[in-house]
Amino acid sequence: MSSLTQSPAWLALAQHQHEIKTQHLRELFATDPDRFSRFTLHAGPLMLDYSKNRITEQTLSLLLDLAAQARLPENINRLLNGDKVNVTEHRAALHTALRNRSGQPVMLDGADVMPGVRRVLQQMREFSDAVRQGRWLGYTGRPITDVVNIGIGGSDLGPAMVTAALPADCRPLALHFVSNVDGAHLCQTLKLLDPETTLFIIASKTFTTQETLLNARSARAWFLQRAEHHDHVARHFVALSTNREEVLRFGIDPAQMFEFWDWVGGRYSLWSAIGLSIALGIGMDAFEALLQGAFEMDEHFRNSPLERNMPVILGLLDVWYINFFGAQTRAILPYDQGLNSFISYIQQLSMESNGKHVTRAGHAVDYATGAIIWGSSGTNGQHAYYQLLHQGTTLVPADFLAPMESRAPLGNHHLVLLSNFLAQTEALMRGKTEAEARRELERAGMKGEALEHLLPHKCFEGNRPSNAILFQKLDAHTLGALIALYEHRTFVQSVIWDINAFDQWGVELGKQLAQGILTELSDAAAPGTHDASTTGLIRHLRFHRN
Ligand code: F6P
């Protein structure tokens, strides 16, 4: 047994869960008229209603004891002050420095990182302005019309999500994102493009990622088929990376490189040079508004007492459900079409950060860690999988997000959207009792055996927890705050679980094996020692591909 699961705060929560697990949210609301105001928080542009959670004041107080036991305030300071919180890679996780708008230095190993951050932001502004204003010309003197971001994981999901969420009314540039090594992704994109007016952004922190480099080489070959001369590459290829040598080796002049640093984790990198496609898409002013929104959330995280701290409360609620109710997943359900890609983004952020099986010191955990993140924008999910949320046997805590104002007002669409948003959270919480269902069926004229037969199917247990996050309108400032909220919430979980949220060794094994298998797929003589299934599949593929 680990010291965490034997600790006083943990044991007290386990005992408390035992006591309140049969208590229904309906009763909690009925007995406390102030529940909504008691369990509502504001941070920057965001409002969080967490009253529809299976908690009481005592739950919160016990969760806060757990946070104190894990020395959460000290750990928040360590993160924000540039301590090497990524213990397996001996690195800081200073993504907050990238959006530090305070004018204060951020020290790392005795040096202020802010001059470097500001230099790259200025470089991004100059470049994105020049491209957007048609001053940056392609090799035949025509302005750029299309930008292709080639990257994967954190070098793709963040920029793709932000630019999908914040479409500008009249963009001077069309943005495309190519991530998959499936050649179809690149081919389908290039089919639409003219090399004379296309700019490629090769986005890779390490500049060694197999998929990105292969896509980048194929894109360059496509470009050179038309442009013919290598000198022209300079007008059409830029790199976003921490790895100057590899960028050079690829053939991109370091003058066309936008630098960032090893203390920026891939899934935390959209605030860095990796955000160049965002700046190109929505303009540098809007990119800086995104940074500002995130900065305000960082300040809230740094300065608010734990009991009024939005990322802390959300992170603790996650722990409550994962570790004390056995929840294995969390749904993210934004009632804003612009946030459709937000789910995949948070999936990487949360699952790559906290999908861990050992503590920071390397001891196996005996408690659950990161949950599976999934979802889609409302109302679509209602007609697909909400059935399981309402009547299934798995507890799925959910985040419901909605703007109070639509960016695309159209008749009463937004009111219909909001009414669904509210109805779903209420239905999940209240459910429908047998008495209510019976009354309803009787009113509909049903009786006798037919009624008794249908009755159990019409009952809803309810008591299913959700958070509601409201904001005025989805704009850059709000989105920045929202992303930072989820980043810090993820960190809070990791502190309670004593795991490293900033490494990702789990992705390595598959990468290693793929290297060997790549040779075996094309060369029957290549040695390989696999299980019978993998060997059989390799042979089958080799034979049928031939
Ligand atoms: O393989 C996982 C990962 O390292 C992610 O953490 C990262 O976001 C992605 O690959 C892309 O890495 P890079 O930016 O170095 O190409």
PDB file of C-alpha atoms and ligand atoms in Angstrom, residues 151-156 203-210 212 240 260 265-267 269 274 348 352 504 507-508 511, ligand 1:
ATOM      1  CA  GLY A 151       3.380  18.680 -37.364  1.00  0.00           C
ATOM      2  CA  ILE A 152       1.811  16.112 -35.081  1.00  0.00           C
ATOM      3  CA  GLY A 153       0.627  15.863 -31.452  1.00  0.00           C
ATOM      4  CA  GLY A 154       1.341  19.118 -29.660  1.00  0.00           C
ATOM      5  CA  SER A 155       2.815  20.580 -32.834  1.00  0.00           C
ATOM      6  CA  ASP A 156      -0.542  20.191 -34.563  1.00  0.00           C
ATOM      7  CA  ALA A 203       6.488  22.334 -36.665  1.00  0.00           C
ATOM      8  CA  SER A 204       8.389  19.930 -34.484  1.00  0.00           C
ATOM      9  CA  LYS A 205       9.927  20.502 -31.100  1.00  0.00           C
ATOM     10  CA  THR A 206      12.504  17.764 -31.589  1.00  0.00           C
ATOM     11  CA  PHE A 207      12.658  17.880 -35.401  1.00  0.00           C
ATOM     12  CA  THR A 208      13.148  14.126 -35.284  1.00  0.00           C
ATOM     13  CA  THR A 209       9.512  13.004 -35.351  1.00  0.00           C
ATOM     14  CA  GLN A 210       9.233  10.407 -38.094  1.00  0.00           C
ATOM     15  CA  THR A 212       6.521  15.111 -39.507  1.00  0.00           C
ATOM     16  CA  LEU A 240       9.413  25.881 -35.559  1.00  0.00           C
ATOM     17  CA  PHE A 260      11.561  27.662 -28.615  1.00  0.00           C
ATOM     18  CA  GLY A 265       6.473  20.583 -23.334  1.00  0.00           C
ATOM     19  CA  GLY A 266       5.023  19.556 -26.710  1.00  0.00           C
ATOM     20  CA  ARG A 267       1.434  19.538 -25.432  1.00  0.00           C
ATOM     21  CA  SER A 269       3.590  24.521 -26.838  1.00  0.00           C
ATOM     22  CA  ILE A 274       4.397  26.547 -32.445  1.00  0.00           C
ATOM     23  CA  GLN A 348      -3.506  14.877 -25.444  1.00  0.00           C
ATOM     24  CA  GLU A 352      -0.256  12.240 -22.214  1.00  0.00           C
ATOM     25  CA  GLN A 504       5.684  10.842 -22.033  1.00  0.00           C
ATOM     26  CA  VAL A 507       4.911   6.709 -26.526  1.00  0.00           C
ATOM     27  CA  GLU A 508       8.457   5.390 -27.002  1.00  0.00           C
ATOM     28  CA  LYS A 511       8.132   4.143 -31.932  1.00  0.00           C
TER      29      LYS A 511
HETATM   30  O1  F6P B   1       5.305  11.176 -29.417  1.00  0.00           O
HETATM   31  C1  F6P B   1       4.679  12.080 -28.593  1.00  0.00           C
HETATM   32  C2  F6P B   1       5.177  13.473 -28.846  1.00  0.00           C
HETATM   33  O2  F6P B   1       6.479  13.583 -28.400  1.00  0.00           O
HETATM   34  C3  F6P B   1       4.298  14.513 -28.201  1.00  0.00           C
HETATM   35  O3  F6P B   1       4.575  14.715 -26.869  1.00  0.00           O
HETATM   36  C4  F6P B   1       4.566  15.689 -29.057  1.00  0.00           C
HETATM   37  O4  F6P B   1       3.599  16.685 -28.922  1.00  0.00           O
HETATM   38  C5  F6P B   1       4.568  15.049 -30.426  1.00  0.00           C
HETATM   39  O5  F6P B   1       5.146  13.785 -30.228  1.00  0.00           O
HETATM   40  C6  F6P B   1       5.295  15.804 -31.500  1.00  0.00           C
HETATM   41  O6  F6P B   1       6.630  15.985 -31.171  1.00  0.00           O
HETATM   42  P1  F6P B   1       7.537  17.002 -31.953  1.00  0.00           P
HETATM   43  O7  F6P B   1       6.982  18.357 -31.780  1.00  0.00           O
HETATM   44  O8  F6P B   1       8.903  16.857 -31.343  1.00  0.00           O
HETATM   45  O9  F6P B   1       7.529  16.604 -33.411  1.00  0.00           O
END
